[in-house]
Each structure stands twice: as C-alpha cells, then as structure tokens.
Amino acid sequence: MDATGIQQFFFQHIKALLPGHISLAEDVADVLNISNDSAYRRIRGEKQMSFEEIKLLCSKYKVSLDQFLHLQTDTYIFSGKLKNDSANSFADYLENVHQSFKYFNSFAKKHIYILMKDIPPFVHFLIPELAKFKCYFWMKSILDLPDLKGVKFSFDDARYAEFEAASGKIIELYNKIPVTEIWNIESINSTLRQIHFYYESGCFQNKADAILLYTKTTELIDHLEKQAETGKKFKVGEEPAADAPEYRLFVNELILGDNTYMAELDGTRLTFLNHSVLYFIATADERFNAAMFVNLQNLIKKSTPLSSFGEKERAKFFNQIREEIKKKQSKIN
C-alpha cells in the first residue's frame, strides 16, 4: 500500500471509531483547526498530512500507527484516567462513566462483554441503598477522601444525595446496552467482604443499616436472576419491555475474571482494562482487540449459560449466592 492508500485507510479507521451522526470531515477540521474542504482533501489522500497533524489525530482518536505501517510490535496504545486525588474525584469519576455510556449509546449496534471478578460498580446503582454504601466505600477506602476520615456510614447522610442523580443517569444508559457477563461464584464476595469489614471495624452508625445492606444485596441478586431468566435488561420492580436490550449470563467455574470489559460499537471494538479498583484504560488497537475477542469467545464456550434457558443451573447458581449472603448476614443478626 502506498502513502496515499495508508492515509485513506487511516481516516477509514478513524471514521469507524465515530458514532454515525458525527461528520468525519467536520471532526477532523475541528481537531486540526482547518476548513472542512481542507479536511476532505486529507481524507481523500489528495493532500499529505504533516507529522504534527498525524500526532494530533492519533492523540485525539487514540490511534496507533503500528497497525497502518504494518509494524509488528508488542506495543499497544491505551488511554484513560489515573486516580484523581482532588476533592471532586468521585464526581469526576461518575461523570467519566456517564460520558462513556453516553458514547456507547450513540452507536446503532452496541454490545458489552464483561469478564467479571466483581459485580460491575455501576450495577450496584440499581439499588439506591447499595449505591449509597458503594459511594461511601469508594470515597473512603479507595479515593481516601479526607472528609470521610472518622465518618461512619449512615443511609441518612446527606452527602450521598448529590450522587443520586449521576448514578441514576448511569444506570439508565447502561440498561440500554446489550451485555454478556461471565461470572464466577466468587463475583459477589468483594461486596460482602466490604459490608462485613466495615461492620467489624465499627464504621456503621447503626447495626440495622449493615443488616439492610445484606437484604438489599439479595434484592440485587434476585433482580439479576430475573434478568437472566428473561434474557433482557430492565429496572428493579418492573417487567422487561418487548424490545429490551439482551442480557446474557454465563458462569465459569474454572476461572475468576479480572474485570475486563469489551465494547463492540458498529463493528469496531474497544477493550477496557481495570486498574486502581475503580479506573480503566482503553485501547482501540485492532490486533489487541481481535485477540481479546477470541479469548472471550473461548471462555464463553467453556462456560455454562444461565440466561433464557438452563433453569436448573441458574437456580443452583443464584441459590448458592443467596446462601453466602445469609451466612454473612447471620454473623451480625
């Protein structure tokens, strides 16, 4: 492929990363601070780009030139947020998650695959009480916010109210996206350990709040079981609409996942790797994503399907989780 062909292919790749309603020429013109006509000439390969322009576009769209220059290296470009130590760190985190799901929903065809170690953070937002507790845990133990030093958890604490709107928007967007989840029986344990640890550490103002959290965790599990039974996503306490997004659930007894996410968006793929508990880095590298997709499909083939059918295995799996919750709850009753 000559230089003109590589440049045209470069822009084809960028176009595939953009939602369908966004004009490639207008977006490129904005990034390079040039006219739409000049952008079109670069897209068609009529005008060669400068190194500075290539740098700007690669930075904007998180693109690696290796795949276009056929450089077979073991280097992949990832982008993402690092742990934020500011006072607004949790609000910033929620906004970043919100914008990610908003971006996913801008594509006509979308699907998320999750290789789970823990229940995804935003899934807890289905249950308001769990959302409040998770906000407390993340801000206190992960983000180490000084305002929470010595502060005990209570559902009545007004500081969590400011996050209710954000968590509501996130779960609303997430529930519009078809998903495939690969679970292990251990996936529930991190949430149960957090409740138990904080209770043992005297971090609850009221014992009743800790007991209620176990009850609400069971409520979340009951809802996820209903989603698996219907094969669709929907809100707690409601019934799935006929056109509700697909919910596919598998359980793999051999491996415990690592909280890897893959998004398929109109034929392109993005992989998100978890770091620092809450945060993710992402790549659009085609080689990396192709290998990751093959790995996910292999794990799915070796997992037991629990959604839509497999009633016996589904009941067995969720009953095991409920028994584990009862054991933890009985220690503080």
PDB file of C-alpha atoms in Angstrom, residues 125-272:
ATOM      1  CA  PHE A 125     -26.760   1.684  41.199  1.00  0.00           C
ATOM      2  CA  LEU A 126     -29.855  -0.437  40.512  1.00  0.00           C
ATOM      3  CA  ILE A 127     -30.419  -0.464  44.284  1.00  0.00           C
ATOM      4  CA  PRO A 128     -30.313   3.025  45.929  1.00  0.00           C
ATOM      5  CA  GLU A 129     -29.110   1.705  49.302  1.00  0.00           C
ATOM      6  CA  LEU A 130     -26.254  -0.223  47.701  1.00  0.00           C
ATOM      7  CA  ALA A 131     -25.393   2.847  45.625  1.00  0.00           C
ATOM      8  CA  LYS A 132     -25.012   4.933  48.806  1.00  0.00           C
ATOM      9  CA  PHE A 133     -22.868   2.326  50.525  1.00  0.00           C
ATOM     10  CA  LYS A 134     -20.643   1.897  47.483  1.00  0.00           C
ATOM     11  CA  CYS A 135     -20.197   5.670  47.247  1.00  0.00           C
ATOM     12  CA  TYR A 136     -19.063   5.657  50.879  1.00  0.00           C
ATOM     13  CA  PHE A 137     -16.689   2.709  50.338  1.00  0.00           C
ATOM     14  CA  TRP A 138     -15.105   4.114  47.177  1.00  0.00           C
ATOM     15  CA  MET A 139     -14.643   7.605  48.581  1.00  0.00           C
ATOM     16  CA  LYS A 140     -13.363   6.430  51.975  1.00  0.00           C
ATOM     17  CA  SER A 141     -11.214   3.388  51.168  1.00  0.00           C
ATOM     18  CA  ILE A 142     -10.238   3.802  47.519  1.00  0.00           C
ATOM     19  CA  LEU A 143     -10.085   7.562  46.943  1.00  0.00           C
ATOM     20  CA  ASP A 144      -9.089   8.194  50.581  1.00  0.00           C
ATOM     21  CA  LEU A 145     -11.001  11.465  50.797  1.00  0.00           C
ATOM     22  CA  PRO A 146     -10.071  13.353  53.982  1.00  0.00           C
ATOM     23  CA  ASP A 147     -13.688  14.472  54.571  1.00  0.00           C
ATOM     24  CA  LEU A 148     -14.602  10.870  55.391  1.00  0.00           C
ATOM     25  CA  LYS A 149     -11.873  10.177  57.917  1.00  0.00           C
ATOM     26  CA  GLY A 150     -13.596   9.017  61.096  1.00  0.00           C
ATOM     27  CA  VAL A 151     -17.046   9.314  59.475  1.00  0.00           C
ATOM     28  CA  LYS A 152     -19.369   6.333  59.968  1.00  0.00           C
ATOM     29  CA  PHE A 153     -21.808   5.177  57.296  1.00  0.00           C
ATOM     30  CA  SER A 154     -25.497   6.034  57.507  1.00  0.00           C
ATOM     31  CA  PHE A 155     -28.232   5.954  54.868  1.00  0.00           C
ATOM     32  CA  ASP A 156     -29.360   9.336  56.214  1.00  0.00           C
ATOM     33  CA  ASP A 157     -26.046  11.044  55.417  1.00  0.00           C
ATOM     34  CA  ALA A 158     -26.907  13.911  53.039  1.00  0.00           C
ATOM     35  CA  ARG A 159     -23.516  13.845  51.296  1.00  0.00           C
ATOM     36  CA  TYR A 160     -24.632  10.914  49.095  1.00  0.00           C
ATOM     37  CA  ALA A 161     -27.675  12.792  47.763  1.00  0.00           C
ATOM     38  CA  GLU A 162     -25.540  14.738  45.276  1.00  0.00           C
ATOM     39  CA  PHE A 163     -24.525  11.479  43.594  1.00  0.00           C
ATOM     40  CA  GLU A 164     -28.046  10.059  43.252  1.00  0.00           C
ATOM     41  CA  ALA A 165     -28.807  11.936  40.033  1.00  0.00           C
ATOM     42  CA  ALA A 166     -25.479  10.919  38.479  1.00  0.00           C
ATOM     43  CA  SER A 167     -25.836   7.240  39.424  1.00  0.00           C
ATOM     44  CA  GLY A 168     -29.426   7.282  38.106  1.00  0.00           C
ATOM     45  CA  LYS A 169     -28.283   8.605  34.717  1.00  0.00           C
ATOM     46  CA  ILE A 170     -25.532   5.994  34.533  1.00  0.00           C
ATOM     47  CA  ILE A 171     -27.782   3.004  35.175  1.00  0.00           C
ATOM     48  CA  GLU A 172     -30.395   4.424  32.784  1.00  0.00           C
ATOM     49  CA  LEU A 173     -27.794   4.460  29.986  1.00  0.00           C
ATOM     50  CA  TYR A 174     -26.288   1.110  30.962  1.00  0.00           C
ATOM     51  CA  ASN A 175     -29.697  -0.549  30.826  1.00  0.00           C
ATOM     52  CA  LYS A 176     -29.979   0.433  27.142  1.00  0.00           C
ATOM     53  CA  ILE A 177     -26.906  -1.584  26.136  1.00  0.00           C
ATOM     54  CA  PRO A 178     -26.989  -5.356  25.442  1.00  0.00           C
ATOM     55  CA  VAL A 179     -24.488  -7.176  27.638  1.00  0.00           C
ATOM     56  CA  THR A 180     -22.755 -10.529  28.047  1.00  0.00           C
ATOM     57  CA  GLU A 181     -21.408 -11.244  31.544  1.00  0.00           C
ATOM     58  CA  ILE A 182     -19.082 -14.092  32.524  1.00  0.00           C
ATOM     59  CA  TRP A 183     -19.470 -14.758  36.272  1.00  0.00           C
ATOM     60  CA  ASN A 184     -17.819 -16.941  38.867  1.00  0.00           C
ATOM     61  CA  ILE A 185     -19.400 -17.825  42.221  1.00  0.00           C
ATOM     62  CA  GLU A 186     -16.748 -15.562  43.797  1.00  0.00           C
ATOM     63  CA  SER A 187     -18.005 -12.461  41.967  1.00  0.00           C
ATOM     64  CA  ILE A 188     -20.275 -11.485  44.880  1.00  0.00           C
ATOM     65  CA  ASN A 189     -17.567 -11.727  47.525  1.00  0.00           C
ATOM     66  CA  SER A 190     -15.996  -8.274  47.309  1.00  0.00           C
ATOM     67  CA  THR A 191     -19.286  -6.528  48.161  1.00  0.00           C
ATOM     68  CA  LEU A 192     -19.964  -8.960  51.022  1.00  0.00           C
ATOM     69  CA  ARG A 193     -16.446  -8.516  52.393  1.00  0.00           C
ATOM     70  CA  GLN A 194     -16.781  -4.736  52.299  1.00  0.00           C
ATOM     71  CA  ILE A 195     -20.023  -4.796  54.319  1.00  0.00           C
ATOM     72  CA  HIS A 196     -18.574  -7.263  56.830  1.00  0.00           C
ATOM     73  CA  PHE A 197     -15.252  -5.412  57.182  1.00  0.00           C
ATOM     74  CA  TYR A 198     -16.929  -2.071  57.821  1.00  0.00           C
ATOM     75  CA  TYR A 199     -19.288  -3.650  60.350  1.00  0.00           C
ATOM     76  CA  GLU A 200     -16.400  -5.335  62.187  1.00  0.00           C
ATOM     77  CA  SER A 201     -14.481  -2.037  62.085  1.00  0.00           C
ATOM     78  CA  GLY A 202     -17.351  -0.101  63.652  1.00  0.00           C
ATOM     79  CA  CYS A 203     -17.959   2.000  60.545  1.00  0.00           C
ATOM     80  CA  PHE A 204     -21.763   1.789  60.691  1.00  0.00           C
ATOM     81  CA  GLN A 205     -23.723   4.265  62.759  1.00  0.00           C
ATOM     82  CA  ASN A 206     -26.500   1.700  63.083  1.00  0.00           C
ATOM     83  CA  LYS A 207     -26.310  -2.094  63.050  1.00  0.00           C
ATOM     84  CA  ALA A 208     -29.646  -2.125  61.211  1.00  0.00           C
ATOM     85  CA  ASP A 209     -28.009  -0.434  58.200  1.00  0.00           C
ATOM     86  CA  ALA A 210     -25.499  -3.270  57.842  1.00  0.00           C
ATOM     87  CA  ILE A 211     -28.259  -5.867  58.045  1.00  0.00           C
ATOM     88  CA  LEU A 212     -30.313  -3.951  55.469  1.00  0.00           C
ATOM     89  CA  LEU A 213     -27.350  -3.901  53.069  1.00  0.00           C
ATOM     90  CA  TYR A 214     -27.279  -7.706  53.028  1.00  0.00           C
ATOM     91  CA  THR A 215     -31.028  -7.684  52.339  1.00  0.00           C
ATOM     92  CA  LYS A 216     -30.537  -5.207  49.502  1.00  0.00           C
ATOM     93  CA  THR A 217     -27.690  -7.295  48.090  1.00  0.00           C
ATOM     94  CA  THR A 218     -30.100 -10.233  47.969  1.00  0.00           C
ATOM     95  CA  GLU A 219     -32.601  -7.952  46.223  1.00  0.00           C
ATOM     96  CA  LEU A 220     -29.977  -7.140  43.583  1.00  0.00           C
ATOM     97  CA  ILE A 221     -29.188 -10.828  43.092  1.00  0.00           C
ATOM     98  CA  ASP A 222     -32.907 -11.632  42.756  1.00  0.00           C
ATOM     99  CA  HIS A 223     -33.199  -8.975  40.066  1.00  0.00           C
ATOM    100  CA  LEU A 224     -30.162 -10.227  38.153  1.00  0.00           C
ATOM    101  CA  GLU A 225     -31.620 -13.731  38.264  1.00  0.00           C
ATOM    102  CA  LYS A 226     -34.851 -12.399  36.725  1.00  0.00           C
ATOM    103  CA  GLN A 227     -32.830 -10.680  34.017  1.00  0.00           C
ATOM    104  CA  ALA A 228     -31.048 -13.960  33.318  1.00  0.00           C
ATOM    105  CA  GLU A 229     -34.375 -15.809  33.193  1.00  0.00           C
ATOM    106  CA  THR A 230     -35.899 -13.389  30.683  1.00  0.00           C
ATOM    107  CA  GLY A 231     -32.651 -12.732  28.802  1.00  0.00           C
ATOM    108  CA  LYS A 232     -33.387  -9.000  28.967  1.00  0.00           C
ATOM    109  CA  LYS A 233     -32.326  -5.932  30.974  1.00  0.00           C
ATOM    110  CA  PHE A 234     -34.856  -3.866  32.915  1.00  0.00           C
ATOM    111  CA  LYS A 235     -35.289  -1.808  36.092  1.00  0.00           C
ATOM    112  CA  VAL A 236     -35.833  -3.322  39.526  1.00  0.00           C
ATOM    113  CA  GLY A 237     -39.521  -3.883  40.240  1.00  0.00           C
ATOM    114  CA  GLU A 238     -40.534  -3.657  36.578  1.00  0.00           C
ATOM    115  CA  GLU A 239     -41.088  -6.133  33.771  1.00  0.00           C
ATOM    116  CA  PRO A 240     -38.893  -6.156  30.639  1.00  0.00           C
ATOM    117  CA  ALA A 241     -40.210  -4.432  27.536  1.00  0.00           C
ATOM    118  CA  ALA A 242     -40.510  -6.468  24.358  1.00  0.00           C
ATOM    119  CA  ASP A 243     -37.604  -4.549  22.825  1.00  0.00           C
ATOM    120  CA  ALA A 244     -35.461  -4.501  25.986  1.00  0.00           C
ATOM    121  CA  PRO A 245     -31.701  -4.981  25.449  1.00  0.00           C
ATOM    122  CA  GLU A 246     -30.305  -8.509  25.624  1.00  0.00           C
ATOM    123  CA  TYR A 247     -28.849  -9.842  28.879  1.00  0.00           C
ATOM    124  CA  ARG A 248     -26.633 -12.910  28.518  1.00  0.00           C
ATOM    125  CA  LEU A 249     -25.179 -14.525  31.624  1.00  0.00           C
ATOM    126  CA  PHE A 250     -22.588 -17.294  31.784  1.00  0.00           C
ATOM    127  CA  VAL A 251     -20.847 -18.856  34.762  1.00  0.00           C
ATOM    128  CA  ASN A 252     -17.323 -20.221  34.537  1.00  0.00           C
ATOM    129  CA  GLU A 253     -16.315 -22.434  37.459  1.00  0.00           C
ATOM    130  CA  LEU A 254     -12.656 -22.662  36.441  1.00  0.00           C
ATOM    131  CA  ILE A 255     -11.553 -19.044  36.271  1.00  0.00           C
ATOM    132  CA  LEU A 256     -12.155 -15.856  38.218  1.00  0.00           C
ATOM    133  CA  GLY A 257     -12.294 -12.897  35.831  1.00  0.00           C
ATOM    134  CA  ASP A 258     -10.263  -9.715  36.025  1.00  0.00           C
ATOM    135  CA  ASN A 259     -12.949  -7.078  35.347  1.00  0.00           C
ATOM    136  CA  THR A 260     -12.048  -6.762  31.670  1.00  0.00           C
ATOM    137  CA  TYR A 261     -14.657  -5.039  29.502  1.00  0.00           C
ATOM    138  CA  MET A 262     -15.025  -5.110  25.719  1.00  0.00           C
ATOM    139  CA  ALA A 263     -17.405  -2.860  23.808  1.00  0.00           C
ATOM    140  CA  GLU A 264     -18.496  -3.656  20.242  1.00  0.00           C
ATOM    141  CA  LEU A 265     -19.702  -0.489  18.538  1.00  0.00           C
ATOM    142  CA  ASP A 266     -20.951  -0.713  14.951  1.00  0.00           C
ATOM    143  CA  GLY A 267     -18.322  -3.324  14.103  1.00  0.00           C
ATOM    144  CA  THR A 268     -15.372  -1.772  15.950  1.00  0.00           C
ATOM    145  CA  ARG A 269     -14.083  -2.937  19.322  1.00  0.00           C
ATOM    146  CA  LEU A 270     -12.701  -1.259  22.422  1.00  0.00           C
ATOM    147  CA  THR A 271     -11.108  -3.105  25.327  1.00  0.00           C
ATOM    148  CA  PHE A 272     -11.111  -1.649  28.855  1.00  0.00           C
TER     149      PHE A 272
END
